[in-house]
mmCIF file of C-alpha atoms in Angstrom:
data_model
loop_
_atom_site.group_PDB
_atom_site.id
_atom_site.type_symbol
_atom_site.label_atom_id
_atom_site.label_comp_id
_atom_site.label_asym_id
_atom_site.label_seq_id
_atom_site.Cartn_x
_atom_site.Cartn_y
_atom_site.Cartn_z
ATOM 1 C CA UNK A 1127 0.330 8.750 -25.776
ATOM 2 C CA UNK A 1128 0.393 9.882 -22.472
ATOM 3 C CA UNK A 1129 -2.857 9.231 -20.541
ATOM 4 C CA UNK A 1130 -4.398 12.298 -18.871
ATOM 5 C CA UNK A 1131 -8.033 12.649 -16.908
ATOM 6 C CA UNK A 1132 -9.413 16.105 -15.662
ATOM 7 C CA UNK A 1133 -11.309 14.980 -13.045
ATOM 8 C CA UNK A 1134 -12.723 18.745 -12.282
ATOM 9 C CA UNK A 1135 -12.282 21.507 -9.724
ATOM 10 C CA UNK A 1136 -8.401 21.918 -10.465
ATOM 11 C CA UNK A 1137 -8.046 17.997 -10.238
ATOM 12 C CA UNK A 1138 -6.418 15.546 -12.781
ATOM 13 C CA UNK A 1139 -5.008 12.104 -12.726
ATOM 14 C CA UNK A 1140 -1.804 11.020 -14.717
ATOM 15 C CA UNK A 1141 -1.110 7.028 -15.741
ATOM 16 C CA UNK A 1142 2.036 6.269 -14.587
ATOM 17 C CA UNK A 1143 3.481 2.820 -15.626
ATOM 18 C CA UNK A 1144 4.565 0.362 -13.230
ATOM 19 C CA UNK A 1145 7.320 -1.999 -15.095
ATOM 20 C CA UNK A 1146 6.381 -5.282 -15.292
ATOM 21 C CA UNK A 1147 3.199 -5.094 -12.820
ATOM 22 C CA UNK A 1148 -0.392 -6.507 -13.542
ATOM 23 C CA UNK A 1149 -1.311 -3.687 -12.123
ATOM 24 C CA UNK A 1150 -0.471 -1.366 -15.164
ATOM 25 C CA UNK A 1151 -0.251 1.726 -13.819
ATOM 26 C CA UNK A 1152 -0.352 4.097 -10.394
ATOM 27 C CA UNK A 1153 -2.661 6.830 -11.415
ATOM 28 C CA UNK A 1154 -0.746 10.028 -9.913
ATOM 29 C CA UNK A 1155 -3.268 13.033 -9.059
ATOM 30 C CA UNK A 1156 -2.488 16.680 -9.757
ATOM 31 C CA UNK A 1157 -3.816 19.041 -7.442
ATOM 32 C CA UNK A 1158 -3.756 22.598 -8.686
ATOM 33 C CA UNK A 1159 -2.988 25.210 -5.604
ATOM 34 C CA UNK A 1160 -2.950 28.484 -5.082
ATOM 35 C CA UNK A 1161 1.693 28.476 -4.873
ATOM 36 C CA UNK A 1162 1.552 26.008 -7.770
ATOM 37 C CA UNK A 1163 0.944 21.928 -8.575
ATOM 38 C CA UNK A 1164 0.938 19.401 -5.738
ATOM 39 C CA UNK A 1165 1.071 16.249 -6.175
ATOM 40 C CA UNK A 1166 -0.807 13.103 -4.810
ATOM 41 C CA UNK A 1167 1.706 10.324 -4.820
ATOM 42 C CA UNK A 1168 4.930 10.213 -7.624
ATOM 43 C CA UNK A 1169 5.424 6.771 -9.516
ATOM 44 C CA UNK A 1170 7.486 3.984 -9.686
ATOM 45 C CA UNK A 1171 11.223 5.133 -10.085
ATOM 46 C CA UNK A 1172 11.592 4.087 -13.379
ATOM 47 C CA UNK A 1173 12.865 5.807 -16.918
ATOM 48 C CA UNK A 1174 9.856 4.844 -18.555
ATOM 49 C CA UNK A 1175 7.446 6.070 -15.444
ATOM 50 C CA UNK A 1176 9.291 9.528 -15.369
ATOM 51 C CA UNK A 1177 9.012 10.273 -19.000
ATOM 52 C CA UNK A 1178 4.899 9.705 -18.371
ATOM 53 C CA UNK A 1179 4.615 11.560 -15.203
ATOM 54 C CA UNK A 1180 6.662 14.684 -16.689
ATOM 55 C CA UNK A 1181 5.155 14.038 -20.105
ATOM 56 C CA UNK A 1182 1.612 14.170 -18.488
ATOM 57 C CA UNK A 1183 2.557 17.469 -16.537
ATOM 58 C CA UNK A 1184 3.607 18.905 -19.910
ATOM 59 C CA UNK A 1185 0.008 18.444 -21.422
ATOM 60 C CA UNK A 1186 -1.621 20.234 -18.320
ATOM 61 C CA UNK A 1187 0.778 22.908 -19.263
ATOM 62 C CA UNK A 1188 3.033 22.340 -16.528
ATOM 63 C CA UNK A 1189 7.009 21.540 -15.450
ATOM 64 C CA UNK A 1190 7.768 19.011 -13.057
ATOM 65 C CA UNK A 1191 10.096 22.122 -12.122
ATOM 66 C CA UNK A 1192 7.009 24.011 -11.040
ATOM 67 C CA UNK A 1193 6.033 21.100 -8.467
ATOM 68 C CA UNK A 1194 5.301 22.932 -5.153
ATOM 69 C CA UNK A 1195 4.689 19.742 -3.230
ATOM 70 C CA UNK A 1196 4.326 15.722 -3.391
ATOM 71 C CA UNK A 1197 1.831 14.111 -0.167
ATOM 72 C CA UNK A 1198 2.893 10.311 -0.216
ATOM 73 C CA UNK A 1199 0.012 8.152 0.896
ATOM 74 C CA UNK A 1200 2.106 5.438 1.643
ATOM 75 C CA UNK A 1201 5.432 4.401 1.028
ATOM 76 C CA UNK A 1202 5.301 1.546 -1.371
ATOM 77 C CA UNK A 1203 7.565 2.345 -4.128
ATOM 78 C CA UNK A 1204 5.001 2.521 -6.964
ATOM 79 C CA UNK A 1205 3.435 5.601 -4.502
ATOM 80 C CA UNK A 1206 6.711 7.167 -3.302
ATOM 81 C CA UNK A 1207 9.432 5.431 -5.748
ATOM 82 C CA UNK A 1208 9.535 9.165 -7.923
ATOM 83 C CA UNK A 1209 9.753 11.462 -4.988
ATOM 84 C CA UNK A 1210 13.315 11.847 -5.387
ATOM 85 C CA UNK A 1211 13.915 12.878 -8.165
ATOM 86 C CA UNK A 1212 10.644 15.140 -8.219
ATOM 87 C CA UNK A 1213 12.730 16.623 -5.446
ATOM 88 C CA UNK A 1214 15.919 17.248 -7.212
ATOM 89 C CA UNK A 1215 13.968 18.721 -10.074
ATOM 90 C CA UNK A 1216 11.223 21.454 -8.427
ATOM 91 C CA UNK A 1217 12.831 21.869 -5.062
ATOM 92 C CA UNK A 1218 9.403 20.354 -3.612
ATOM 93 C CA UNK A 1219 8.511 19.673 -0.116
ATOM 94 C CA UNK A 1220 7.654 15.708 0.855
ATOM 95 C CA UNK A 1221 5.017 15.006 3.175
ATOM 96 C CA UNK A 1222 4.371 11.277 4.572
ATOM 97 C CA UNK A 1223 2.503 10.020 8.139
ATOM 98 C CA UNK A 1224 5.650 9.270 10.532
ATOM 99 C CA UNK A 1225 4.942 5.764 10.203
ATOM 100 C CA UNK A 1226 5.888 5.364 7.078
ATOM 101 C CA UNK A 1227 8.796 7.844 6.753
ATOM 102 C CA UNK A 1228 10.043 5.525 9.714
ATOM 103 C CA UNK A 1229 10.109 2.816 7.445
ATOM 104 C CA UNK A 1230 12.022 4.782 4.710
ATOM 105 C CA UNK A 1231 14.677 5.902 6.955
ATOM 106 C CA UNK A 1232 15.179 2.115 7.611
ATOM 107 C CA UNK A 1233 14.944 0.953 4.401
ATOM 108 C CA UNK A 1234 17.755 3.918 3.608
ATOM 109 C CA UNK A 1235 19.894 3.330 6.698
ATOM 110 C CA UNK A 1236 20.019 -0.640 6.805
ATOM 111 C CA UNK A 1237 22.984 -2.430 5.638
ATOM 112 C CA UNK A 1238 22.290 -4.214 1.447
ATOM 113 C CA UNK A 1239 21.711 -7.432 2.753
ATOM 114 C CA UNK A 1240 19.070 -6.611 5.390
ATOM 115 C CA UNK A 1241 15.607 -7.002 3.440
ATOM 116 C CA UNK A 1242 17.132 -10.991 2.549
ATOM 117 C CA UNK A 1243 18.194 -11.523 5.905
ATOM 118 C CA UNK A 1244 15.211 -10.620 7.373
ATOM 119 C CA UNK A 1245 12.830 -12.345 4.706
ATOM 120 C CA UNK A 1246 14.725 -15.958 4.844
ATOM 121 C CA UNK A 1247 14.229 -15.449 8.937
ATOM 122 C CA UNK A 1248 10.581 -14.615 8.355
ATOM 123 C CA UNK A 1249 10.108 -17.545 6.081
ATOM 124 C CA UNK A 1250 11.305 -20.181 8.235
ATOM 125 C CA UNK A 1251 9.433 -18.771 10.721
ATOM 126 C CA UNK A 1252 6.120 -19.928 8.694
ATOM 127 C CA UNK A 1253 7.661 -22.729 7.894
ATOM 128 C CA UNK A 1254 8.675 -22.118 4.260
ATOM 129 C CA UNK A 1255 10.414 -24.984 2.667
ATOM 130 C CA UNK A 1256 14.038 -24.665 2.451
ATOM 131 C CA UNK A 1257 13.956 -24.708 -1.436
ATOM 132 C CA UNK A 1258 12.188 -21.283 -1.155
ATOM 133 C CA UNK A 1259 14.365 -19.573 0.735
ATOM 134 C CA UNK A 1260 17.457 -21.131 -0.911
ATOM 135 C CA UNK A 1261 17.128 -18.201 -3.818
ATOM 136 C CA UNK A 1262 17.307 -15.578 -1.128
ATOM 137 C CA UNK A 1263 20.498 -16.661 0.484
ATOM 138 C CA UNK A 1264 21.846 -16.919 -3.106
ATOM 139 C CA UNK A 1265 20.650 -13.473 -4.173
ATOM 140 C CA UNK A 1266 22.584 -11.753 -0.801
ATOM 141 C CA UNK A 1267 25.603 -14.196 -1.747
ATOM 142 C CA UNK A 1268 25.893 -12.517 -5.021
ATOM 143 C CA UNK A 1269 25.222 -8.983 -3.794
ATOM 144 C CA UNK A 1270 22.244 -8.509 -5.700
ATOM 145 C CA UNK A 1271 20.897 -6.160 -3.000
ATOM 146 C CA UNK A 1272 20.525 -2.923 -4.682
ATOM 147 C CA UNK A 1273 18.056 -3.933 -7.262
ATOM 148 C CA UNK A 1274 15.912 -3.364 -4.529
ATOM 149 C CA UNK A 1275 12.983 -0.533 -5.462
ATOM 150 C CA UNK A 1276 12.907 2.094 -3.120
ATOM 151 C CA UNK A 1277 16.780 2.964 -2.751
ATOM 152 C CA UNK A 1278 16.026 6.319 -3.770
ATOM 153 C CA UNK A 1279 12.801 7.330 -2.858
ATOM 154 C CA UNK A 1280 13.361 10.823 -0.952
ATOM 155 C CA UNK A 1281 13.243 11.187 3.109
ATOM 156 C CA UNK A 1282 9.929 12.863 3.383
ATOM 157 C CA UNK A 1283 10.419 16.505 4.967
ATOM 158 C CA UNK A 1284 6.884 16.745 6.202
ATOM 159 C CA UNK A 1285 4.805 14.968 8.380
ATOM 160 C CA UNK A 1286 1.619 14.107 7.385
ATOM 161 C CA UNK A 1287 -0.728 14.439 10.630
ATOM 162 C CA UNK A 1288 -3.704 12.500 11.018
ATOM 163 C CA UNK A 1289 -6.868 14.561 11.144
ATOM 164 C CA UNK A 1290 -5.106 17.856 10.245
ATOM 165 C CA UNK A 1291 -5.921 20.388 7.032
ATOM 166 C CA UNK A 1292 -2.853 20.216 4.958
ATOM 167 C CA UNK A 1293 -0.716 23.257 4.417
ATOM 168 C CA UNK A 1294 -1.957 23.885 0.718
ATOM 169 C CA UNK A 1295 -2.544 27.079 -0.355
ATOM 170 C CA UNK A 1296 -6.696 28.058 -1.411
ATOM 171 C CA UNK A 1297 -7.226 23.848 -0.789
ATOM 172 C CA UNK A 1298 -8.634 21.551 2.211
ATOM 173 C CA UNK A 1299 -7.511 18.433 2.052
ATOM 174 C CA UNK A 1300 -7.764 16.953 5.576
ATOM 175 C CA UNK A 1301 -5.572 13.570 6.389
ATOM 176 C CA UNK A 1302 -7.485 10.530 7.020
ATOM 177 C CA UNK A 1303 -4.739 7.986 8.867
ATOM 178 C CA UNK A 1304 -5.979 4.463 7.657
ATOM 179 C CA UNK A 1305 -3.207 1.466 8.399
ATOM 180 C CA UNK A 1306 -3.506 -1.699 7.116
ATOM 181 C CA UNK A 1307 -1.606 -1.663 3.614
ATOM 182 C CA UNK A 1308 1.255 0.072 5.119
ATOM 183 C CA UNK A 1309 1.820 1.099 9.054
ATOM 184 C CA UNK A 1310 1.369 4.644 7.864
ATOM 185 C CA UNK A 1311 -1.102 4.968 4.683
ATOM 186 C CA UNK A 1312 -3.518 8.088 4.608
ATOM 187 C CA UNK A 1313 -6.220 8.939 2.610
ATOM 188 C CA UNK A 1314 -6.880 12.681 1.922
ATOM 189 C CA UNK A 1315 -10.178 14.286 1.998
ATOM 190 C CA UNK A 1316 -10.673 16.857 -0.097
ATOM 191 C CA UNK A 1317 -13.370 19.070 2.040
ATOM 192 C CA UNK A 1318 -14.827 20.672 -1.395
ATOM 193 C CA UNK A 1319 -18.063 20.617 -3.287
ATOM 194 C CA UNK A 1320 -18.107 18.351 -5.896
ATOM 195 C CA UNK A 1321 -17.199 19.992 -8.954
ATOM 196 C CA UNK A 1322 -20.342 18.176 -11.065
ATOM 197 C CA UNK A 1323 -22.256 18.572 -7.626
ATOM 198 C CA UNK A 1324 -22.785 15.224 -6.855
ATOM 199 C CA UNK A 1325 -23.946 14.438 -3.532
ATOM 200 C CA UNK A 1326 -21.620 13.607 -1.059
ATOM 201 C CA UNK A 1327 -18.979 15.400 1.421
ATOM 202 C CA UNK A 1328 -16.312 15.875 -1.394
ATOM 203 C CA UNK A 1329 -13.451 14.137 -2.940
ATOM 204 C CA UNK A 1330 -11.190 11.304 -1.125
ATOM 205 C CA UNK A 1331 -7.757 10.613 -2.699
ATOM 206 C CA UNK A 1332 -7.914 6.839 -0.956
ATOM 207 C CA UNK A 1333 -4.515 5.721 -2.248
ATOM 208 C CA UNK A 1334 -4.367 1.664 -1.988
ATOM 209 C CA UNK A 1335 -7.142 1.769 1.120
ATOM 210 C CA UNK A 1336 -10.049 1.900 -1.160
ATOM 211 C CA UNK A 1337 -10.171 0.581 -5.021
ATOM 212 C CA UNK A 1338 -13.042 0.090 -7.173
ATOM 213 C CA UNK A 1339 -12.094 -4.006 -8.023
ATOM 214 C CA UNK A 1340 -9.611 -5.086 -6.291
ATOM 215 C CA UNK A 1341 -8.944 -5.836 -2.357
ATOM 216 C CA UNK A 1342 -5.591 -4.397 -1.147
ATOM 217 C CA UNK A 1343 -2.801 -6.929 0.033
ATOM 218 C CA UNK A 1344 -2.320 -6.921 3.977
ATOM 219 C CA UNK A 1345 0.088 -8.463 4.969
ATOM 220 C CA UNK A 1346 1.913 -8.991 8.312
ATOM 221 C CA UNK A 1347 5.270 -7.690 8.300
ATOM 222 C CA UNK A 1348 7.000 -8.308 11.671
ATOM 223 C CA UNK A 1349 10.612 -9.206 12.319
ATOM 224 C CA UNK A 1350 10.279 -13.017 14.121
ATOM 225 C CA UNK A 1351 12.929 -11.188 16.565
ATOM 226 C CA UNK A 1352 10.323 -8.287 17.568
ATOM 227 C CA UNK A 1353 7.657 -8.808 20.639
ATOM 228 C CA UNK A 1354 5.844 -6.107 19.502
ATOM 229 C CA UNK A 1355 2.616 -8.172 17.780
ATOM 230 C CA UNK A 1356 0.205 -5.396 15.476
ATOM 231 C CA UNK A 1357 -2.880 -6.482 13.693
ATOM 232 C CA UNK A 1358 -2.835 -4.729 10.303
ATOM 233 C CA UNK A 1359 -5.873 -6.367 8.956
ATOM 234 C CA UNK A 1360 -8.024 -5.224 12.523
ATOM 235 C CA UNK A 1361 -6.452 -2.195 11.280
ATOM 236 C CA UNK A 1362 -7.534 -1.877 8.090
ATOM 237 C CA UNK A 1363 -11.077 -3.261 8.708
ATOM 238 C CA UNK A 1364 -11.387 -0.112 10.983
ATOM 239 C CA UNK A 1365 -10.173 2.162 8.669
ATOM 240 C CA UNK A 1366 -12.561 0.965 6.147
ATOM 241 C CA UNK A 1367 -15.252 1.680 8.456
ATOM 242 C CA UNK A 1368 -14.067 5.095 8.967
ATOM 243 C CA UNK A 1369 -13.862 5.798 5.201
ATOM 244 C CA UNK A 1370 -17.639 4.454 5.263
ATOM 245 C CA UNK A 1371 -18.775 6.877 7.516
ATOM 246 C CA UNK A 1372 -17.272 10.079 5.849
ATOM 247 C CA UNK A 1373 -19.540 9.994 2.832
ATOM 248 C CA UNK A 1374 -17.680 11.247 -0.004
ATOM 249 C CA UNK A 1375 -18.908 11.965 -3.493
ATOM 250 C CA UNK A 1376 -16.374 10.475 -5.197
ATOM 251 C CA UNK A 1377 -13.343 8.254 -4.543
ATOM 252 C CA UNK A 1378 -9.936 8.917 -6.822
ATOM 253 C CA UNK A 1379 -7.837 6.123 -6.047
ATOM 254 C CA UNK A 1380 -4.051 5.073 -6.684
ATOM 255 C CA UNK A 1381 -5.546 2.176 -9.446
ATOM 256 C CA UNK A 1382 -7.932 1.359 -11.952
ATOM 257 C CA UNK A 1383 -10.377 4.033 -11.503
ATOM 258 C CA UNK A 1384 -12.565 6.957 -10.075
ATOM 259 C CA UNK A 1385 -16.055 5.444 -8.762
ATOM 260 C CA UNK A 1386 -18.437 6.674 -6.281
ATOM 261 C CA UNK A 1387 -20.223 4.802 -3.529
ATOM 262 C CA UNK A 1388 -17.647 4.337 -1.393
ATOM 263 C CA UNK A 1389 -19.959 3.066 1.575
ATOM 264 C CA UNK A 1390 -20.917 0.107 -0.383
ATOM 265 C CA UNK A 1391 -17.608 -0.973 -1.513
ATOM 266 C CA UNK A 1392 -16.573 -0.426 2.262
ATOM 267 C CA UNK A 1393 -19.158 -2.843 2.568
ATOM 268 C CA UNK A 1394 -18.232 -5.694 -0.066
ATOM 269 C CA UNK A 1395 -14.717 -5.301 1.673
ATOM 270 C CA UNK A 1396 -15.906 -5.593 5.119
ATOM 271 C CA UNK A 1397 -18.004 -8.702 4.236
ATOM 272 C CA UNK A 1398 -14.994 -9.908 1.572
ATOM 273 C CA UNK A 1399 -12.785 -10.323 4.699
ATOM 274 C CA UNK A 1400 -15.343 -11.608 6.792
ATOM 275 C CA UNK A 1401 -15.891 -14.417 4.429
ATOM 276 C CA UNK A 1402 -11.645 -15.264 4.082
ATOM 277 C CA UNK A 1403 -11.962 -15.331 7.917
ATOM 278 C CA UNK A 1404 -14.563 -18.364 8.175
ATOM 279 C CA UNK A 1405 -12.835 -19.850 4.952
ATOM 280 C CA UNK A 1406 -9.725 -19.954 6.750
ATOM 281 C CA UNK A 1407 -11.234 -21.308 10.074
ATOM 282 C CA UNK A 1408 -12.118 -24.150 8.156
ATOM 283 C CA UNK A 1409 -8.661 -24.787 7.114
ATOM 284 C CA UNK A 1410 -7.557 -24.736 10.419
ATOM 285 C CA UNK A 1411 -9.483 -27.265 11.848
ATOM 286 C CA UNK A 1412 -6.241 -29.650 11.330
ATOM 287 C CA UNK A 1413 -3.566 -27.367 12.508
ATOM 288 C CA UNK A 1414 -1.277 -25.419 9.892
ATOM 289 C CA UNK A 1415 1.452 -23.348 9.501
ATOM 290 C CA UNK A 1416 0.924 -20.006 7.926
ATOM 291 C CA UNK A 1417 2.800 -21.260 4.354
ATOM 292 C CA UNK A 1418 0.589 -24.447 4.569
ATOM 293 C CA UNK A 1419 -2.457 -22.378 5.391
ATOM 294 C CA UNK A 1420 -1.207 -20.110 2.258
ATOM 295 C CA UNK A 1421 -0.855 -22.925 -0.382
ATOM 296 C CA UNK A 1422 -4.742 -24.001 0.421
ATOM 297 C CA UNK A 1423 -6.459 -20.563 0.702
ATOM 298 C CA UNK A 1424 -8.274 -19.625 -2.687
ATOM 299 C CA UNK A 1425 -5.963 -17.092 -4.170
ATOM 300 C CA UNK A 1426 -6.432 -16.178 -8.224
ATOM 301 C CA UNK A 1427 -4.726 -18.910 -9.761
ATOM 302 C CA UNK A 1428 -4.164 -22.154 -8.516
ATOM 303 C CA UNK A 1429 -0.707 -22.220 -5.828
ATOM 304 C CA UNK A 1430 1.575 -23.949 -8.414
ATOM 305 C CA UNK A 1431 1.396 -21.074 -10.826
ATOM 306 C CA UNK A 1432 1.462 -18.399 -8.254
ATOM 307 C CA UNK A 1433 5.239 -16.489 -8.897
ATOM 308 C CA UNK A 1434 8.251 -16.952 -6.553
ATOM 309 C CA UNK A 1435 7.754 -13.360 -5.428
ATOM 310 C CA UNK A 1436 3.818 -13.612 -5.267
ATOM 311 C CA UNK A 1437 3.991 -16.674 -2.858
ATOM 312 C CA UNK A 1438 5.918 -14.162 -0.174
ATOM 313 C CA UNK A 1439 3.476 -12.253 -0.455
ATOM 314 C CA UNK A 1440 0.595 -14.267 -0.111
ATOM 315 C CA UNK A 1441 1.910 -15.821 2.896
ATOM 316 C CA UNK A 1442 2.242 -13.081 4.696
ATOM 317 C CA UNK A 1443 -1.512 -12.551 4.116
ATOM 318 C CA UNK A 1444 -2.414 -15.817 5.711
ATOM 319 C CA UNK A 1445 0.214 -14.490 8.478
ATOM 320 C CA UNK A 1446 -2.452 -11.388 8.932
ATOM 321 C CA UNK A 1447 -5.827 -13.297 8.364
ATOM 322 C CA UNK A 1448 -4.306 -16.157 11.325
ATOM 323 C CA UNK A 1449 -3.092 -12.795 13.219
ATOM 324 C CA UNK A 1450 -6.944 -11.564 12.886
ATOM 325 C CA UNK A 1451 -8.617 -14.914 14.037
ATOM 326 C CA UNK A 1452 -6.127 -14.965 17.094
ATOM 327 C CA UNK A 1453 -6.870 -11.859 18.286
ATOM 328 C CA UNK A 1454 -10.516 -12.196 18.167
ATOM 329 C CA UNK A 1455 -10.354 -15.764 20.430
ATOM 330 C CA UNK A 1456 -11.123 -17.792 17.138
ATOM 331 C CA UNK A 1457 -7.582 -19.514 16.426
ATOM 332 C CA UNK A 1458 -4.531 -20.387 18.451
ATOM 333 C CA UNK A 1459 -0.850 -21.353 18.213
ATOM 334 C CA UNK A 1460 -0.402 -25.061 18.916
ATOM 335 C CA UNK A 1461 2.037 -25.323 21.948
ATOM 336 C CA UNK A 1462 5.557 -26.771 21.581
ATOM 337 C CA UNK A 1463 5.258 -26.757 17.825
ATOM 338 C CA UNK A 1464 8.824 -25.270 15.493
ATOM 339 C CA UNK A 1465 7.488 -23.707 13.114
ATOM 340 C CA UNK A 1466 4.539 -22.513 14.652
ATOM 341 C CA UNK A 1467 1.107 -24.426 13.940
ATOM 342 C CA UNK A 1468 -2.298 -23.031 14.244
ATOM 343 C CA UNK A 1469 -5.837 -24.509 14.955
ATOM 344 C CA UNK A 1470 -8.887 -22.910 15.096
ATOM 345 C CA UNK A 1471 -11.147 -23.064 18.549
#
């Protein structure tokens, strides 16, 4: 049965499966507008995920062929995996912040093997063991590349500009440019009374920034060849204030559910981090390499049952944590060390 919320003022949300996810679901907002139904992120690209997303539009009375337009907040492909195909179907424009359209133009450009090579680099880098990234160098070998997600997301035709109304007809929905989860993720006000008249300054679509129970992965995804050093979680921790400040009513996010009070999860966030940070300092008073650092943090099982996949992905959040304490004077790279050790000071 396909899962539909009315969420009020011209507003619904639509549960759109994410194969094989703990996650469950991407909950896909319908915005009704004055030249038809835009919508607030797509789906994973998946048979299963378009039968719900049309099959939801359906019980609002709608065709995915009547889609006027799709705003990505960011480009992971259980956000923007759909897009293409929502595209071939309505005709409908695709709006994303540059940053992450930049990113999808790599990610279609770049030769098969690219996202391997440049994960078994960034591994050793951190000093993976060579039994991890064995499977890596066997998966390009075998030219399993294009089970990749994301293949066929669409090239976003719009740019999504930070602090700007969007172009949607009898709406204001005002970008909110908040990096962390991706280079380029948004959250979009929506500059209306609250259609039970809570108090608050309307409605905030917050994407992966802002969820009611769970704390978004950021993770530090450099190439080891690139100079150019960001800090996504300084990034996100000042997007979070910024969130904080706008006082919303209510906060529809990408997962789990709608909640208000979005100052004082801002808060539990801000002081979640704050806590990893001196957790991790500890760590580093004998000096570690990111993966080491990784397989002692507290994550939510214990590192030996943590997936193959997962364990990527939780090292490149110790990568963004140690990128945090360095740029605040509180850690340092060890000199002379291959790969790279850190200790705190």
């Amino acid at each position: 049965m396909t899962q539909v919320t009315e969420h009020g003022g011209g507003v619904w949300s639509l549960r759109v499966p994410i194969p094989d996810n703990p996650l469950g679901h991407t909950l896909v907002h319908v915005l009704d507008t004055d030249r038809g139904p835009v919508l607030v992120d797509t789906g994973w690209d998946d048979p299963a995920s378009w039968d719900e997303l049309t099959g939801g539009l359906d019980a609002l009375g709608l065709s995915v062929r009547e889609v006027h337009g799709v705003v990505i907040t960011h480009h992971h492909p259980d956000h923007h995996g759909l897009s293409g195909r929502v595209r071939e179907e309505s005709g409908a424009w695709i709006a994303m912040h540059a940053a992450d359209t930049a990113v999808v133009r790599r990610t279609r450009e770049s030769e098969p093997g690219t996202w391997f090579d440049y994960l078994a680099r960034k591994l050793a880098t951190v000093g993976a063991p060579e039994d991890h990234i064995a499977p890596l160098r066997a998966a390009r070998a075998a030219g399993r590349m294009r089970t990749l997600p994301g293949l066929r997301s669409a090239l976003p035709d719009r740019e999504i500009v930070p602090g700007e109304l969007l172009d949607l007809a009898g709406r204001r929905l005002r970008a909110i440019w908040t990096p962390g989860h991706t280079p380029g993720h948004v959250c979009l006000h929506l500059e209306e009374e609250h259609p039970s008249r809570l108090p608050g300054r309307g409605r905030l679509f917050s994407g992966d920034h802002l969820l009611p129970g769970i704390t978004p992965h950021i993770g530090l995804y450099e190439d080891p060849d690139d100079s150019t050093e960001t800090d996504p979680l300084g990034d996100y921790l000042d997007s979070l204030e910024r969130i904080g400040r706008l006082g919303v009513a209510e906060v529809l996010p990408a997962h789990q559910h709608a909640f208000t009070d979005a100052a004082g999860r801002v808060r539990e966030l801000l002081d979640h981090h704050e806590e990893r940070l001196t957790g991790l300092l500890a760590l580093l008073a004998t000096p570690l390499t990111p993966w080491q650092l990784a397989e002692r943090m507290e994550w939510n099982r214990p590192w030996e049952q943590i997936p193959y996949g997962s364990r990527n992905i939780a090292v490149s959040e110790a990568e963004a944590h140690v990128r945090r304490l360095v740029k605040l004077g509180r850690a340092e790279p060890v000199p002379g060390t291959d790969p790279v050790t850190y200790v705190a000071v």
